[in-house]
Coordinates of C-alpha atoms in Angstrom, one line a residue:
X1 CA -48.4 42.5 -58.1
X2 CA -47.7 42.0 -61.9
X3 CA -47.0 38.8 -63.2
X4 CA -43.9 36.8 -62.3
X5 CA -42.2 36.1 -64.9
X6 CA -39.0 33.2 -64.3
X7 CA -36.0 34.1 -64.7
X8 CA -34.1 31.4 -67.4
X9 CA -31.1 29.2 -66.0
X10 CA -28.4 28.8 -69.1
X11 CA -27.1 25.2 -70.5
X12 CA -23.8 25.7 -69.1
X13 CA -24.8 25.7 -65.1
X14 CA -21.9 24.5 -63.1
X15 CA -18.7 26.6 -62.6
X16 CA -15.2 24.8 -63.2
X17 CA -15.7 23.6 -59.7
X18 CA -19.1 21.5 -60.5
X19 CA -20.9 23.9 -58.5
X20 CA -23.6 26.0 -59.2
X21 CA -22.8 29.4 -60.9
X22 CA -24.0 32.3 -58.9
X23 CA -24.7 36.1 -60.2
X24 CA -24.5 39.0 -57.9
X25 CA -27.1 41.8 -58.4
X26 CA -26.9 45.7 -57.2
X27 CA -30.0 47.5 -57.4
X28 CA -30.4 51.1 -57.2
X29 CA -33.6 53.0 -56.2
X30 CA -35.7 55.6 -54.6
X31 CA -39.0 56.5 -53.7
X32 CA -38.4 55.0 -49.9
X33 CA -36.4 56.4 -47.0
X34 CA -33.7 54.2 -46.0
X35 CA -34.7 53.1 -42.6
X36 CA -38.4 51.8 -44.5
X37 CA -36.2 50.4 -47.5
X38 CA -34.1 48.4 -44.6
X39 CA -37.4 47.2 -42.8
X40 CA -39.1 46.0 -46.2
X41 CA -35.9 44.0 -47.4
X42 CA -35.8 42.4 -44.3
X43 CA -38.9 41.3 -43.9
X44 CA -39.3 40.5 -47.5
X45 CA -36.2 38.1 -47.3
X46 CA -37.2 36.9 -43.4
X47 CA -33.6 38.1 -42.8
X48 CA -32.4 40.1 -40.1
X49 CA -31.2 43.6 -40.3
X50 CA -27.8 44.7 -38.7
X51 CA -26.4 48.6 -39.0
X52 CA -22.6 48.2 -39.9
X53 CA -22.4 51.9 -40.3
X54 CA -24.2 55.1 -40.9
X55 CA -26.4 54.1 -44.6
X56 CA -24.9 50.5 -44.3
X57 CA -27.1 48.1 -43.1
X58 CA -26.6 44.1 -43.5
X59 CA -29.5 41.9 -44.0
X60 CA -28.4 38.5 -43.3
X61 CA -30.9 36.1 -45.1
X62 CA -31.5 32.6 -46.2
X63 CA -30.0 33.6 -49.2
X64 CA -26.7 34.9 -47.7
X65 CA -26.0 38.8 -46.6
X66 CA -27.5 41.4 -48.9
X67 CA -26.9 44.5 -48.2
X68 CA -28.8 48.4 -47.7
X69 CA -27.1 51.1 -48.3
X70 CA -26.9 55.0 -49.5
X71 CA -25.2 54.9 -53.0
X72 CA -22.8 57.7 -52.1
X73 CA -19.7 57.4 -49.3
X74 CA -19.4 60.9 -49.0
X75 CA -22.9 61.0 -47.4
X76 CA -22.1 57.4 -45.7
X77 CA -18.7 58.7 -44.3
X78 CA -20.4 62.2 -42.9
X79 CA -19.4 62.1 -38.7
X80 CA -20.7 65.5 -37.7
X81 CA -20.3 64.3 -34.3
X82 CA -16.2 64.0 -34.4
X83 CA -15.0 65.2 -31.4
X84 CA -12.1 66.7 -34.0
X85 CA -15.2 69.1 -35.1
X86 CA -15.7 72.4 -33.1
X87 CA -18.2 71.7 -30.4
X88 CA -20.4 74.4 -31.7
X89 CA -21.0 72.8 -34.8
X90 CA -21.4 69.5 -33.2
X91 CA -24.4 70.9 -30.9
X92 CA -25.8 71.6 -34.2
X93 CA -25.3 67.8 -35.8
X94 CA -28.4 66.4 -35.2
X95 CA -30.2 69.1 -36.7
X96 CA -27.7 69.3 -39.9
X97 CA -27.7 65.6 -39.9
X98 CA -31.4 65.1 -40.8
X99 CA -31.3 67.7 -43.7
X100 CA -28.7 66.1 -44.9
X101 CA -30.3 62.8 -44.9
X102 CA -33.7 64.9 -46.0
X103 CA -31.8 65.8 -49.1
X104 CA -29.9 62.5 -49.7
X105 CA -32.5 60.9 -49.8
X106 CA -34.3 62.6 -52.7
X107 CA -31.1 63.2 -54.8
X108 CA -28.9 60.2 -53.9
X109 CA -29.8 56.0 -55.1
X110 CA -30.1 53.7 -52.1
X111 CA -29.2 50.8 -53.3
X112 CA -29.7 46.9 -52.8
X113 CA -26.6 44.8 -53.1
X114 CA -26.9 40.6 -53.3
X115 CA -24.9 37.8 -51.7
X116 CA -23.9 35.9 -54.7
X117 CA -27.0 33.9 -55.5
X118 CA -27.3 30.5 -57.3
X119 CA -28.8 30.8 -60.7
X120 CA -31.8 28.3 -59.6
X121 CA -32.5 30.8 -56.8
X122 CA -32.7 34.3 -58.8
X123 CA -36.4 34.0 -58.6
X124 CA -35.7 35.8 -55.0
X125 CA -34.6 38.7 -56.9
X126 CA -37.6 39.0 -59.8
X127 CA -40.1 38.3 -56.7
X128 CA -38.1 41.2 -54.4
X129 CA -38.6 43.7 -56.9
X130 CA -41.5 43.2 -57.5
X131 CA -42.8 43.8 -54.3
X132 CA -41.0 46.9 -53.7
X133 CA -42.4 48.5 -56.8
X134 CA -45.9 47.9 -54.6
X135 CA -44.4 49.7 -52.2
X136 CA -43.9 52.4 -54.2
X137 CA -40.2 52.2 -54.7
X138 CA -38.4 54.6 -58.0
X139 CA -36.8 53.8 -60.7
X140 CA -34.8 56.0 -63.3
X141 CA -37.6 58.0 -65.1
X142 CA -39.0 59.1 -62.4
X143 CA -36.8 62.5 -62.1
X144 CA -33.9 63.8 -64.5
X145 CA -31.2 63.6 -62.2
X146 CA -31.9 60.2 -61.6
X147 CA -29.9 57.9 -63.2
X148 CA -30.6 54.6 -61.6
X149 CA -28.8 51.1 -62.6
X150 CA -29.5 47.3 -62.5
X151 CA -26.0 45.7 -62.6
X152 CA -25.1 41.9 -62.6
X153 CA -21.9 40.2 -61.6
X154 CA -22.8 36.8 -63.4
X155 CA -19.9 34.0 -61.9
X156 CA -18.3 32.6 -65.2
X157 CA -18.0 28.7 -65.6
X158 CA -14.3 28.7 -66.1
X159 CA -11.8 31.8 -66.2
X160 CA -9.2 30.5 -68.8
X161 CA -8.7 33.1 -71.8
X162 CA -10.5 30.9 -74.5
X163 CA -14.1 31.2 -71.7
X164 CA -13.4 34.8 -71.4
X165 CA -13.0 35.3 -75.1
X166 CA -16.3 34.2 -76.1
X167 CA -18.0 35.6 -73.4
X168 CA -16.9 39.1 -74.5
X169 CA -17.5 38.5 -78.2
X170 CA -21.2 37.1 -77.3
X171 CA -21.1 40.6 -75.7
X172 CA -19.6 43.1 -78.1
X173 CA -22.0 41.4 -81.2
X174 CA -25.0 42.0 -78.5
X175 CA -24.1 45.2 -77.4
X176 CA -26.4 47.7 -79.2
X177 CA -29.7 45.0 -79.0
X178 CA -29.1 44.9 -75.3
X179 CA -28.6 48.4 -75.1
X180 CA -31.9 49.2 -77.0
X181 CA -33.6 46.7 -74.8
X182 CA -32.5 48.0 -71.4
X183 CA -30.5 51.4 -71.4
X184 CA -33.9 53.3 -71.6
X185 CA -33.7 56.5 -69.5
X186 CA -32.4 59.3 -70.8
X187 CA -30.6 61.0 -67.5
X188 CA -27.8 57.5 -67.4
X189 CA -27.6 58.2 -71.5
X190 CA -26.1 61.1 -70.6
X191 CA -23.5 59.8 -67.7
X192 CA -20.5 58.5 -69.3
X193 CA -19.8 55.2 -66.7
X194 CA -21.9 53.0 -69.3
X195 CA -19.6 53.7 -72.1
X196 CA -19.3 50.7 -74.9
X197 CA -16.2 49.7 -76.0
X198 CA -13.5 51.0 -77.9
X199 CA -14.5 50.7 -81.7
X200 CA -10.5 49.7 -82.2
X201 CA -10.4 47.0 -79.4
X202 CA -14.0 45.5 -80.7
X203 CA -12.3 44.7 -84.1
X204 CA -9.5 42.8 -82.7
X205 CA -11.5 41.2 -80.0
X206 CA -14.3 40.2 -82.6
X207 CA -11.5 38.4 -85.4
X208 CA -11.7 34.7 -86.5
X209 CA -8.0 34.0 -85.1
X210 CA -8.7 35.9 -82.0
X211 CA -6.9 33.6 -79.4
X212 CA -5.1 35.6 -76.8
X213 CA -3.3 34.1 -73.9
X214 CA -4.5 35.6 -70.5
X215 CA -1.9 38.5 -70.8
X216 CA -2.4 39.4 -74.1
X217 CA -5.9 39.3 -73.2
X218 CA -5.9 41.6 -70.2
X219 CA -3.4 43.9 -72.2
X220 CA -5.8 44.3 -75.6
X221 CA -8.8 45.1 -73.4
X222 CA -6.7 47.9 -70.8
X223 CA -4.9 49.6 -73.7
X224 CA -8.0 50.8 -75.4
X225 CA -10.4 50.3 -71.7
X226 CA -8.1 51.8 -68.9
X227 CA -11.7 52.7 -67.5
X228 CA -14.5 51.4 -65.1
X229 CA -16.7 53.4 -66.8
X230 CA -17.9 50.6 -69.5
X231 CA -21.2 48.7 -70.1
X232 CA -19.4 45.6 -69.4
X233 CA -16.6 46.2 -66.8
X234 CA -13.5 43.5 -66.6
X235 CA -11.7 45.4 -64.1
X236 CA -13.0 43.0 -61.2
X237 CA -11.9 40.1 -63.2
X238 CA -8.6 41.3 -64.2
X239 CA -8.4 42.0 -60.3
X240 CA -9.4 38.6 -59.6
X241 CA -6.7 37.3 -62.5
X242 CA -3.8 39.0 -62.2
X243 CA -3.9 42.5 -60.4
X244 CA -0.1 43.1 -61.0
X245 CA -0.5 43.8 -64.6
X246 CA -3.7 45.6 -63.9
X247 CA -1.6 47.7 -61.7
X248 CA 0.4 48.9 -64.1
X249 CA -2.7 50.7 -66.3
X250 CA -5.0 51.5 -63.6
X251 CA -4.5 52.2 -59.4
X252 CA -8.2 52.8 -58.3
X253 CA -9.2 51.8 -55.1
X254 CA -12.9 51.5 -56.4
X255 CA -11.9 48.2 -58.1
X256 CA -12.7 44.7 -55.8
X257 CA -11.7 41.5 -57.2
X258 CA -14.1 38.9 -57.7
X259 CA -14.2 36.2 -61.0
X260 CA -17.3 37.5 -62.3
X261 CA -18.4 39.7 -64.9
X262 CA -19.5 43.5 -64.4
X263 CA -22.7 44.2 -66.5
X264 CA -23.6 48.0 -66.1
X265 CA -25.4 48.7 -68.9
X266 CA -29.5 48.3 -67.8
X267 CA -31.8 51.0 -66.4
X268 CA -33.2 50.3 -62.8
X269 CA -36.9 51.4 -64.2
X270 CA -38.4 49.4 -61.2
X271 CA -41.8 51.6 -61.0
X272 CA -42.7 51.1 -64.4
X273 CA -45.2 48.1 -64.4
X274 CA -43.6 46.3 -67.6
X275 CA -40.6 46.1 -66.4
X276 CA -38.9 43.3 -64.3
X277 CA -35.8 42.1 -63.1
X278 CA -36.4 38.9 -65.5
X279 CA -36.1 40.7 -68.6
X280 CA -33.2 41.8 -67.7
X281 CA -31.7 38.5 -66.8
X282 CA -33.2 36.9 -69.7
X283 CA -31.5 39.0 -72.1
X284 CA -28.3 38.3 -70.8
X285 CA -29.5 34.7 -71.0
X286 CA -29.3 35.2 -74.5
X287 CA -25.6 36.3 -74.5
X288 CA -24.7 33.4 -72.1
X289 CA -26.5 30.5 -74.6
X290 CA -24.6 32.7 -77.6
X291 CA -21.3 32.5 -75.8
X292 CA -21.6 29.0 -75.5
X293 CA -22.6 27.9 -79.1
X294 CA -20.1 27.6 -81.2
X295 CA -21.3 28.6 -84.6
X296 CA -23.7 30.8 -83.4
X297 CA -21.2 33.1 -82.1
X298 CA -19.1 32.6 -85.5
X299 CA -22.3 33.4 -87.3
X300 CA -22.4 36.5 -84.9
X301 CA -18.9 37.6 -85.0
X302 CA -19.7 37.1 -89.3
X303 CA -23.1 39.2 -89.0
X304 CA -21.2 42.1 -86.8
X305 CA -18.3 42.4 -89.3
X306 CA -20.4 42.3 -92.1
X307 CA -22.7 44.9 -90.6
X308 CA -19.2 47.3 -90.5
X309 CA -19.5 47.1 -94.6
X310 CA -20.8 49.8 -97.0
X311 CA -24.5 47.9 -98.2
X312 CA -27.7 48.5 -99.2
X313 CA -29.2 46.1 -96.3
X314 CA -26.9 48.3 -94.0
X315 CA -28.3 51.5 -95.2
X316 CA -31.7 50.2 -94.7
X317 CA -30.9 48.6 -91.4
X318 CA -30.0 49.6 -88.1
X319 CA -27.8 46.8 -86.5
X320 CA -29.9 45.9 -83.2
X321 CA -32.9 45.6 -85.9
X322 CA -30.6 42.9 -87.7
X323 CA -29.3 41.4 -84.3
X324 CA -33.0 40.6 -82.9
X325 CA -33.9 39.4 -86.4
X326 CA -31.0 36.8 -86.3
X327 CA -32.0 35.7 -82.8
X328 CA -35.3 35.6 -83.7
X329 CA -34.3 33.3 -86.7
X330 CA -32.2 31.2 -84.0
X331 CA -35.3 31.2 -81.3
X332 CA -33.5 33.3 -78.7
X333 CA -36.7 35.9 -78.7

């Protein structure tokens, strides 16, 4: 197994609630049938596995209840034994069943999904991977047609509009170096559900006297975002917040409440030795020890507006080049 390498707890540790934040993380994968992904998880995590329904399986753990499941509810939701069906075709299930599954399997992500876990326990989730990448399990590059995600739901420390403003500044200046860090393979540079942000909305988000109230917030980002399909999703939060008003832009199904970020944007490359769920978190790290620094995010906001200018630096630079220069300078990397 590869070096460990810990995963970084930010400054600001406690939610508004003087508890410990906690970060949901979803997984997707391949290279190991479902029932074996199931088994490994659960002995892994010394949890115990429970089928809720066909490719969902609960693994209740130490940790909390992660869960195992195909990344695809068509698939999930297949009854070919319905007594509605003709009972021709449902003599034939078990038999259409398994290639089904046969396919599925090779075509279609299982994927992993956390229990929100405190940030001084995400070590479970560097060490988990790890392990299943000696077990042979997939990540992105192994085929074209997969396009296989790491995604966080970090718990913010406080949801008022002033929190959630520099949070998504931190992220709209980071964008592009996070992206050439961890957006690697190119089958998910092709999909169109990592998308950044509207160029307009970024230079109103990213102005000195930016200081919205939770509406005007919520508004800004849905009239140029009326999308999940972003690098950084806030339809969760805007759930969470105030699902009226997000009702009136958007009525999908798809979107749970939950006060946390959505962070979409990395590659799952989990069977590629150098890679590991801690440079991942790390990263974002950065953006959380940015988003609570004052004048490092001005000087970020300063650097990202500056960069929009006709220069010589800028024709000789490419902005993430600039970006991990300044955090070099600043001892982020």
């Amino acid at each position: 197994m590869a070096n460990v390498v810990p995963c970084r707890i930010p400054d600001v540790r406690l939610n508004e609630r003087g508890e410990e934040r906690r970060v949901g993380v979803e997984i997707e994968l391949s290279g190991l049938g479902y029932d074996e992904l199931v088994h490994h998880v659960a002995r892994l995590l010394e949890g115990e596995a429970q089928l809720a329904s066909r490719y969902v399986t609960r693994v209740d753990t130490g940790l909390g209840t992660f869960t195992v499941e195909l990344d695809s509810d068509p698939i999930k939701d297949l009854a070919l034994d319905d007594e509605r069906l003709p009972r021709a075709l449902r003599e034939l299930s078990t038999q259409a069943m398994d290639v089904i599954d046969a396919a599925a399997e090779r075509i279609v992500p299982l994927e992993i999904v956390t229990p929100p876990i405190p940030l001084s326990q995400l070590q479970t989730v560097e060490e988990l991977v790890a392990q299943l990448r000696d077990l042979g399990a997939l990540g992105s590059r192994e085929a074209l047609y997969f396009a296989f995600g790491l995604q966080l739901n970090p718990e913010l420390p406080a949801l008022d509009p002033d929190t959630l403003v520099r949070y998504l500044q931190a992220f709209a200046g980071l964008y592009e170096w996070l992206k050439s860090r961890h957006q690697l393979d190119i089958s998910r540079k092709f999909t169109t559900y990592i998308e950044p942000w509207h160029n307009r909305y970024v230079e109103r988000l990213m102005a000195d006297d930016y200081a919205p109230d939770q509406a005007r917030l919520m508004r800004d980002y849905l009239t140029y975002n009326p999308t999940r399909n972003r690098a950084l999703d806030l339809l969760p939060l805007f759930a969470h917040l105030d699902p009226s008003l997000l009702g009136q832009y958007m009525d999908d199904p798809r979107i749970k409440s939950r006060p946390t970020l959505h962070y979409r944007l990395p590659d799952c490359d989990i069977d590629n030795p150098e890679w590991q769920f801690s440079s991942v978190w790390n990263d974002w790290y950065v953006l959380e020890q940015i988003a609570n620094h004052a004048s490092h995010l001005a000087e970020l906001r300063s650097l990202y507006r500056d960069s929009r200018k006709l220069s010589f630096h800028n024709l000789t630079h490419r902005w993430p080049e600039t970006v991990h220069e300044w955090l070099q300078a600043k001892g982020y990397v």
